[in-house]
């Protein structure tokens, strides 16, 4: 395998057009805290989703040498708001893909989920863009294996957004060095080898849109809150332990441990934000009400559903496909009124990104 940070300095200069779709992912063990150039302070593991997708096409055209040069459309419209993030991404990846200096990139993107819904789209967006760029590079490296290309795409996506490193293949990805997962590392995410228990291959994720407002704290500022945080070291140690526990639970199909670890991770993430300086309360009253009701319903009915959260008020409810009917009845009955315009998104564990052939 080629190390993905190795710079392939071939004289690439040609027209090339490609299109990829990449899924969002939901972390079970949370990445929270980073250092250096987008390196995680602790390992994380996520389910790759299948319905929340970004589809991106890129047309590369030759030009005179210079710094990254692109135009960007979202939903077929020019969107200058997105420019700084894309510019930063292209500048960061240029050392690993020097041919960027000799091409203009015409980028066009769309999401399968509402952009303003409060669902993080940076993971699927950066992964889709990274995959388009690696596809171009791949044309000039016919000896690359599929795994080489996936690793390079994850490596580049990480430089755009840490969680994007985990939006390449399914059903699960690990990012950050963890003793529980040989081959895991901080530079790119890997799809671990163990035989996952089949119950997790199509695990369900119903996303409750409690609050669609823009994030109160950007993720980069959020990660910064772990610098000098009084509980930082304990938190990182806890994440390492939860990687081990979850690996066992995910291979054995041990839902009790899966639920305990997943909920503990979500609550720890919010506990870190509540106890940082400055402190953030990102749950809304309805978020807390939902978490309590999920636990009550699980105790009363025995249906193994559980919750997880990202750095916001929305709740992801996770459950096995075989429990879909009682879980959805419960969700619709109890939570429709809690959600913005009664909205929720039904997703499930998926197979990863795909090239789109028109
Ligand atoms: C809480 O990947 O959005 O969702 O690297 O700054 O772009 P940047 O951060 P980002 O952080 C995601 C944090 C999280 C947990 C997770 O997905 O692991």
GROMACS .gro file of C-alpha atoms and ligand atoms in nm:
model
  376
    1UNK     CA    1   0.000   0.000   0.000
    2UNK     CA    2   0.121   0.350  -0.078
    3UNK     CA    3   0.123   0.585   0.213
    4UNK     CA    4  -0.154   0.830   0.128
    5UNK     CA    5   0.047   1.133   0.232
    6UNK     CA    6   0.306   1.043  -0.030
    7UNK     CA    7   0.299   1.312  -0.294
    8UNK     CA    8   0.253   1.183  -0.647
    9UNK     CA    9   0.414   1.455  -0.848
   10UNK     CA   10   0.323   1.341  -1.196
   11UNK     CA   11   0.280   1.595  -1.474
   12UNK     CA   12  -0.098   1.561  -1.481
   13UNK     CA   13  -0.262   1.817  -1.704
   14UNK     CA   14  -0.586   1.721  -1.866
   15UNK     CA   15  -0.961   1.765  -1.874
   16UNK     CA   16  -1.147   1.527  -1.648
   17UNK     CA   17  -1.503   1.508  -1.526
   18UNK     CA   18  -1.635   1.290  -1.246
   19UNK     CA   19  -1.923   1.263  -1.000
   20UNK     CA   20  -1.943   1.093  -0.659
   21UNK     CA   21  -2.198   1.054  -0.389
   22UNK     CA   22  -2.085   1.022  -0.028
   23UNK     CA   23  -2.295   0.949   0.279
   24UNK     CA   24  -2.309   1.120   0.613
   25UNK     CA   25  -2.200   0.918   0.917
   26UNK     CA   26  -2.300   0.907   1.281
   27UNK     CA   27  -2.027   0.863   1.542
   28UNK     CA   28  -2.077   0.609   1.820
   29UNK     CA   29  -1.750   0.701   1.993
   30UNK     CA   30  -1.715   1.075   1.939
   31UNK     CA   31  -1.421   1.267   1.796
   32UNK     CA   32  -1.394   1.572   2.018
   33UNK     CA   33  -1.059   1.749   2.041
   34UNK     CA   34  -0.796   1.785   1.769
   35UNK     CA   35  -0.435   1.895   1.725
   36UNK     CA   36  -0.183   1.962   1.451
   37UNK     CA   37  -0.328   1.945   1.103
   38UNK     CA   38  -0.668   1.790   1.168
   39UNK     CA   39  -0.541   1.506   1.388
   40UNK     CA   40  -0.781   1.362   1.646
   41UNK     CA   41  -0.708   1.362   2.020
   42UNK     CA   42  -0.894   1.032   2.053
   43UNK     CA   43  -1.012   0.751   1.826
   44UNK     CA   44  -1.371   0.742   1.700
   45UNK     CA   45  -1.598   0.489   1.529
   46UNK     CA   46  -1.910   0.559   1.326
   47UNK     CA   47  -2.190   0.399   1.134
   48UNK     CA   48  -2.182   0.495   0.767
   49UNK     CA   49  -2.533   0.608   0.668
   50UNK     CA   50  -2.712   0.552   0.340
   51UNK     CA   51  -2.984   0.812   0.272
   52UNK     CA   52  -2.822   1.138   0.389
   53UNK     CA   53  -2.595   1.196   0.090
   54UNK     CA   54  -2.399   1.467  -0.086
   55UNK     CA   55  -2.357   1.429  -0.461
   56UNK     CA   56  -2.073   1.631  -0.611
   57UNK     CA   57  -1.942   1.661  -0.963
   58UNK     CA   58  -1.609   1.818  -1.053
   59UNK     CA   59  -1.484   1.922  -1.394
   60UNK     CA   60  -1.107   1.969  -1.399
   61UNK     CA   61  -0.968   2.192  -1.674
   62UNK     CA   62  -0.602   2.279  -1.735
   63UNK     CA   63  -0.480   2.632  -1.658
   64UNK     CA   64  -0.163   2.824  -1.582
   65UNK     CA   65   0.009   2.743  -1.249
   66UNK     CA   66  -0.118   2.913  -0.935
   67UNK     CA   67  -0.301   2.870  -0.608
   68UNK     CA   68  -0.628   2.669  -0.600
   69UNK     CA   69  -0.887   2.801  -0.838
   70UNK     CA   70  -1.250   2.693  -0.847
   71UNK     CA   71  -1.611   2.786  -0.898
   72UNK     CA   72  -1.886   2.632  -0.689
   73UNK     CA   73  -2.258   2.574  -0.723
   74UNK     CA   74  -2.491   2.426  -0.464
   75UNK     CA   75  -2.833   2.319  -0.593
   76UNK     CA   76  -2.733   2.471  -0.929
   77UNK     CA   77  -2.691   2.816  -0.774
   78UNK     CA   78  -2.374   3.009  -0.698
   79UNK     CA   79  -2.307   2.990  -0.323
   80UNK     CA   80  -2.025   3.223  -0.213
   81UNK     CA   81  -2.094   3.133   0.155
   82UNK     CA   82  -1.927   2.800   0.098
   83UNK     CA   83  -1.617   2.944  -0.069
   84UNK     CA   84  -1.392   2.997   0.238
   85UNK     CA   85  -1.433   2.635   0.353
   86UNK     CA   86  -1.362   2.496   0.003
   87UNK     CA   87  -1.070   2.735  -0.045
   88UNK     CA   88  -0.917   2.625   0.286
   89UNK     CA   89  -0.970   2.259   0.195
   90UNK     CA   90  -0.802   2.296  -0.146
   91UNK     CA   91  -0.509   2.486   0.005
   92UNK     CA   92  -0.460   2.214   0.265
   93UNK     CA   93  -0.466   1.929   0.014
   94UNK     CA   94  -0.252   2.097  -0.253
   95UNK     CA   95   0.077   1.964  -0.104
   96UNK     CA   96  -0.064   1.610  -0.144
   97UNK     CA   97  -0.199   1.673  -0.492
   98UNK     CA   98   0.025   1.924  -0.670
   99UNK     CA   99  -0.174   1.901  -0.994
  100UNK     CA  100  -0.434   2.125  -0.826
  101UNK     CA  101  -0.204   2.415  -0.917
  102UNK     CA  102  -0.252   2.345  -1.288
  103UNK     CA  103  -0.631   2.299  -1.293
  104UNK     CA  104  -0.946   2.496  -1.249
  105UNK     CA  105  -1.213   2.299  -1.063
  106UNK     CA  106  -1.576   2.351  -1.151
  107UNK     CA  107  -1.761   2.203  -0.854
  108UNK     CA  108  -2.133   2.136  -0.833
  109UNK     CA  109  -2.300   1.984  -0.526
  110UNK     CA  110  -2.636   1.886  -0.384
  111UNK     CA  111  -2.760   1.715  -0.070
  112UNK     CA  112  -3.036   1.457  -0.040
  113UNK     CA  113  -3.142   1.619   0.288
  114UNK     CA  114  -3.243   1.978   0.355
  115UNK     CA  115  -2.935   2.194   0.384
  116UNK     CA  116  -3.081   2.406   0.664
  117UNK     CA  117  -3.205   2.109   0.867
  118UNK     CA  118  -2.926   2.126   1.121
  119UNK     CA  119  -2.780   1.797   1.000
  120UNK     CA  120  -2.405   1.823   0.964
  121UNK     CA  121  -2.332   1.811   0.595
  122UNK     CA  122  -1.959   1.876   0.611
  123UNK     CA  123  -1.877   1.505   0.643
  124UNK     CA  124  -2.061   1.394   0.328
  125UNK     CA  125  -1.965   1.713   0.140
  126UNK     CA  126  -1.591   1.692   0.205
  127UNK     CA  127  -1.588   1.317   0.142
  128UNK     CA  128  -1.765   1.356  -0.195
  129UNK     CA  129  -1.524   1.631  -0.305
  130UNK     CA  130  -1.219   1.431  -0.189
  131UNK     CA  131  -1.344   1.127  -0.383
  132UNK     CA  132  -1.376   1.333  -0.704
  133UNK     CA  133  -1.019   1.458  -0.663
  134UNK     CA  134  -0.881   1.110  -0.592
  135UNK     CA  135  -1.068   0.977  -0.896
  136UNK     CA  136  -0.878   1.226  -1.113
  137UNK     CA  137  -0.549   1.130  -0.951
  138UNK     CA  138  -0.633   0.761  -0.994
  139UNK     CA  139  -0.645   0.794  -1.373
  140UNK     CA  140  -0.272   0.853  -1.360
  141UNK     CA  141  -0.200   0.569  -1.114
  142UNK     CA  142  -0.343   0.259  -1.279
  143UNK     CA  143  -0.168   0.038  -1.022
  144UNK     CA  144  -0.366   0.183  -0.730
  145UNK     CA  145  -0.594  -0.067  -0.560
  146UNK     CA  146  -0.944   0.033  -0.452
  147UNK     CA  147  -0.814   0.039  -0.096
  148UNK     CA  148  -0.530   0.277  -0.190
  149UNK     CA  149  -0.783   0.516  -0.341
  150UNK     CA  150  -1.016   0.491  -0.039
  151UNK     CA  151  -0.732   0.563   0.200
  152UNK     CA  152  -0.618   0.863   0.003
  153UNK     CA  153  -0.976   0.992  -0.018
  154UNK     CA  154  -1.019   0.953   0.358
  155UNK     CA  155  -0.684   1.125   0.416
  156UNK     CA  156  -0.785   1.422   0.198
  157UNK     CA  157  -1.140   1.437   0.338
  158UNK     CA  158  -0.995   1.458   0.691
  159UNK     CA  159  -0.817   1.778   0.593
  160UNK     CA  160  -1.157   1.927   0.507
  161UNK     CA  161  -1.342   1.803   0.815
  162UNK     CA  162  -1.229   1.538   1.062
  163UNK     CA  163  -1.554   1.342   1.060
  164UNK     CA  164  -1.547   1.339   0.676
  165UNK     CA  165  -1.258   1.090   0.696
  166UNK     CA  166  -1.522   0.837   0.811
  167UNK     CA  167  -1.764   0.892   0.518
  168UNK     CA  168  -1.594   0.672   0.258
  169UNK     CA  169  -1.691   0.306   0.306
  170UNK     CA  170  -1.944   0.109   0.511
  171UNK     CA  171  -2.076  -0.024   0.734
  172UNK     CA  172  -1.846   0.130   0.994
  173UNK     CA  173  -1.524   0.328   0.999
  174UNK     CA  174  -1.262   0.389   1.264
  175UNK     CA  175  -1.049   0.701   1.266
  176UNK     CA  176  -0.766   0.757   1.511
  177UNK     CA  177  -0.523   0.508   1.662
  178UNK     CA  178  -0.704   0.256   1.881
  179UNK     CA  179  -0.548  -0.058   2.029
  180UNK     CA  180  -0.878  -0.234   1.967
  181UNK     CA  181  -0.842  -0.192   1.588
  182UNK     CA  182  -0.510  -0.295   1.433
  183UNK     CA  183  -0.425  -0.069   1.139
  184UNK     CA  184  -0.624   0.224   1.277
  185UNK     CA  185  -0.436   0.553   1.261
  186UNK     CA  186  -0.475   0.928   1.292
  187UNK     CA  187  -0.416   1.012   0.924
  188UNK     CA  188  -0.715   0.840   0.764
  189UNK     CA  189  -1.010   0.624   0.862
  190UNK     CA  190  -1.016   0.250   0.801
  191UNK     CA  191  -1.299   0.002   0.762
  192UNK     CA  192  -1.208  -0.253   1.029
  193UNK     CA  193  -1.183  -0.621   0.946
  194UNK     CA  194  -1.370  -0.803   1.224
  195UNK     CA  195  -1.690  -0.983   1.136
  196UNK     CA  196  -1.953  -0.743   1.262
  197UNK     CA  197  -2.263  -0.904   1.399
  198UNK     CA  198  -2.520  -0.897   1.113
  199UNK     CA  199  -2.772  -0.706   1.327
  200UNK     CA  200  -2.560  -0.394   1.267
  201UNK     CA  201  -2.542  -0.418   0.887
  202UNK     CA  202  -2.878  -0.246   0.844
  203UNK     CA  203  -2.913  -0.076   1.182
  204UNK     CA  204  -3.167   0.207   1.169
  205UNK     CA  205  -3.106   0.574   1.248
  206UNK     CA  206  -3.407   0.804   1.279
  207UNK     CA  207  -3.290   1.164   1.306
  208UNK     CA  208  -3.521   1.394   1.500
  209UNK     CA  209  -3.485   1.755   1.387
  210UNK     CA  210  -3.539   1.929   1.719
  211UNK     CA  211  -3.369   2.250   1.614
  212UNK     CA  212  -3.280   2.358   1.265
  213UNK     CA  213  -3.089   2.672   1.360
  214UNK     CA  214  -2.725   2.719   1.266
  215UNK     CA  215  -2.480   2.569   1.514
  216UNK     CA  216  -2.407   2.783   1.822
  217UNK     CA  217  -2.048   2.671   1.822
  218UNK     CA  218  -1.857   2.584   1.506
  219UNK     CA  219  -1.700   2.239   1.521
  220UNK     CA  220  -1.348   2.379   1.500
  221UNK     CA  221  -1.417   2.613   1.796
  222UNK     CA  222  -1.581   2.318   1.975
  223UNK     CA  223  -1.275   2.097   1.938
  224UNK     CA  224  -1.068   2.389   2.070
  225UNK     CA  225  -1.266   2.373   2.397
  226UNK     CA  226  -1.078   2.053   2.481
  227UNK     CA  227  -0.750   2.248   2.504
  228UNK     CA  228  -0.681   2.282   2.874
  229UNK     CA  229  -1.021   2.131   2.961
  230UNK     CA  230  -1.011   2.005   3.322
  231UNK     CA  231  -1.149   1.662   3.222
  232UNK     CA  232  -0.965   1.625   2.890
  233UNK     CA  233  -0.734   1.337   2.981
  234UNK     CA  234  -1.012   1.134   3.146
  235UNK     CA  235  -1.234   1.197   2.845
  236UNK     CA  236  -0.971   1.073   2.597
  237UNK     CA  237  -0.907   0.765   2.814
  238UNK     CA  238  -1.281   0.698   2.825
  239UNK     CA  239  -1.301   0.714   2.444
  240UNK     CA  240  -1.022   0.454   2.418
  241UNK     CA  241  -1.206   0.222   2.660
  242UNK     CA  242  -1.533   0.269   2.473
  243UNK     CA  243  -1.362   0.171   2.146
  244UNK     CA  244  -1.268  -0.163   2.306
  245UNK     CA  245  -1.612  -0.218   2.456
  246UNK     CA  246  -1.792  -0.125   2.136
  247UNK     CA  247  -1.573  -0.352   1.928
  248UNK     CA  248  -1.678  -0.643   2.148
  249UNK     CA  249  -2.043  -0.540   2.143
  250UNK     CA  250  -2.046  -0.486   1.764
  251UNK     CA  251  -1.892  -0.826   1.692
  252UNK     CA  252  -2.096  -1.021   1.948
  253UNK     CA  253  -2.428  -0.843   1.883
  254UNK     CA  254  -2.434  -0.745   2.251
  255UNK     CA  255  -2.702  -0.475   2.239
  256UNK     CA  256  -2.692  -0.396   2.613
  257UNK     CA  257  -2.325  -0.296   2.592
  258UNK     CA  258  -2.380  -0.121   2.257
  259UNK     CA  259  -2.659   0.090   2.409
  260UNK     CA  260  -2.468   0.169   2.730
  261UNK     CA  261  -2.156   0.281   2.541
  262UNK     CA  262  -2.335   0.475   2.269
  263UNK     CA  263  -2.548   0.676   2.513
  264UNK     CA  264  -2.251   0.734   2.746
  265UNK     CA  265  -2.052   0.877   2.455
  266UNK     CA  266  -2.329   1.118   2.353
  267UNK     CA  267  -2.371   1.240   2.709
  268UNK     CA  268  -1.994   1.272   2.763
  269UNK     CA  269  -1.967   1.486   2.451
  270UNK     CA  270  -2.231   1.723   2.590
  271UNK     CA  271  -2.079   1.706   2.939
  272UNK     CA  272  -1.749   1.825   2.789
  273UNK     CA  273  -1.926   2.119   2.627
  274UNK     CA  274  -2.116   2.205   2.944
  275UNK     CA  275  -1.798   2.204   3.153
  276UNK     CA  276  -1.569   2.387   2.912
  277UNK     CA  277  -1.476   2.752   2.928
  278UNK     CA  278  -1.675   2.905   2.769
  279UNK     CA  279  -1.950   2.655   2.835
  280UNK     CA  280  -2.221   2.554   2.586
  281UNK     CA  281  -2.568   2.415   2.646
  282UNK     CA  282  -2.655   2.267   2.309
  283UNK     CA  283  -2.946   2.051   2.415
  284UNK     CA  284  -3.291   2.208   2.400
  285UNK     CA  285  -3.563   2.117   2.651
  286UNK     CA  286  -3.713   1.890   2.387
  287UNK     CA  287  -3.378   1.714   2.341
  288UNK     CA  288  -3.371   1.617   2.707
  289UNK     CA  289  -3.737   1.515   2.701
  290UNK     CA  290  -3.665   1.284   2.406
  291UNK     CA  291  -3.364   1.121   2.577
  292UNK     CA  292  -3.573   1.050   2.887
  293UNK     CA  293  -3.862   0.907   2.684
  294UNK     CA  294  -3.628   0.683   2.486
  295UNK     CA  295  -3.495   0.534   2.809
  296UNK     CA  296  -3.843   0.496   2.960
  297UNK     CA  297  -3.975   0.326   2.647
  298UNK     CA  298  -3.677   0.089   2.639
  299UNK     CA  299  -3.731  -0.011   3.002
  300UNK     CA  300  -4.105  -0.052   2.964
  301UNK     CA  301  -4.114  -0.233   2.626
  302UNK     CA  302  -3.776  -0.404   2.605
  303UNK     CA  303  -3.732  -0.262   2.252
  304UNK     CA  304  -3.355  -0.200   2.223
  305UNK     CA  305  -3.356   0.155   2.092
  306UNK     CA  306  -3.106   0.412   2.212
  307UNK     CA  307  -2.998   0.767   2.137
  308UNK     CA  308  -2.690   0.950   2.026
  309UNK     CA  309  -2.622   1.321   1.971
  310UNK     CA  310  -2.379   1.535   1.779
  311UNK     CA  311  -2.272   1.881   1.888
  312UNK     CA  312  -2.629   2.015   1.867
  313UNK     CA  313  -2.988   1.962   1.975
  314UNK     CA  314  -3.093   1.699   1.721
  315UNK     CA  315  -3.129   1.339   1.836
  316UNK     CA  316  -3.038   1.023   1.645
  317UNK     CA  317  -3.241   0.721   1.754
  318UNK     CA  318  -3.069   0.392   1.676
  319UNK     CA  319  -3.237   0.049   1.667
  320UNK     CA  320  -3.222  -0.285   1.485
  321UNK     CA  321  -3.416  -0.322   1.161
  322UNK     CA  322  -3.616  -0.608   1.316
  323UNK     CA  323  -3.762  -0.359   1.569
  324UNK     CA  324  -3.856  -0.100   1.308
  325UNK     CA  325  -4.233  -0.127   1.345
  326UNK     CA  326  -4.261  -0.069   1.724
  327UNK     CA  327  -3.975   0.183   1.714
  328UNK     CA  328  -4.136   0.393   1.439
  329UNK     CA  329  -4.480   0.377   1.605
  330UNK     CA  330  -4.323   0.506   1.925
  331UNK     CA  331  -4.123   0.777   1.746
  332UNK     CA  332  -4.419   0.904   1.544
  333UNK     CA  333  -4.655   0.900   1.838
  334UNK     CA  334  -4.423   1.058   2.093
  335UNK     CA  335  -4.192   1.285   1.899
  336UNK     CA  336  -4.372   1.439   1.602
  337UNK     CA  337  -4.467   1.742   1.814
  338UNK     CA  338  -4.111   1.787   1.941
  339UNK     CA  339  -3.958   1.819   1.600
  340UNK     CA  340  -3.931   2.122   1.381
  341UNK     CA  341  -4.236   2.103   1.149
  342UNK     CA  342  -4.282   1.745   1.271
  343UNK     CA  343  -3.979   1.643   1.068
  344UNK     CA  344  -3.757   1.346   1.104
  345UNK     CA  345  -3.528   1.167   0.864
  346UNK     CA  346  -3.513   0.791   0.844
  347UNK     CA  347  -3.174   0.653   0.757
  348UNK     CA  348  -2.983   0.330   0.806
  349UNK     CA  349  -2.633   0.186   0.799
  350UNK     CA  350  -2.504   0.176   0.442
  351UNK     CA  351  -2.226   0.060   0.216
  352UNK     CA  352  -2.039   0.383   0.159
  353UNK     CA  353  -1.963   0.626  -0.121
  354UNK     CA  354  -2.023   0.548  -0.490
  355UNK     CA  355  -1.918   0.690  -0.822
  356UNK     CA  356  -2.223   0.824  -1.007
  357UNK     CA  357  -2.235   0.725  -1.372
  358UNK     CA  358  -2.483   0.940  -1.565
  359LIG     C1  359  -1.945   1.596   1.756
  359LIG     O1  360  -1.571   1.673   1.191
  359LIG     O2  361  -1.737   1.859   1.224
  359LIG     O3  362  -1.981   1.531   1.529
  359LIG     O4  363  -1.275   1.851   1.198
  359LIG     O5  364  -1.349   2.074   1.280
  359LIG     O6  365  -1.456   1.977   1.075
  359LIG     P1  366  -1.389   1.950   1.209
  359LIG     O7  367  -1.499   1.886   1.304
  359LIG     P2  368  -1.617   1.785   1.273
  359LIG     O8  369  -1.647   1.736   1.423
  359LIG     C2  370  -1.745   1.640   1.447
  359LIG     C3  371  -1.766   1.622   1.590
  359LIG     C4  372  -1.883   1.536   1.631
  359LIG     C5  373  -1.838   1.394   1.666
  359LIG     C6  374  -1.801   1.303   1.552
  359LIG     O9  375  -1.858   1.311   1.442
  359LIG    O10  376  -1.712   1.219   1.577
   0.00000   0.00000   0.00000
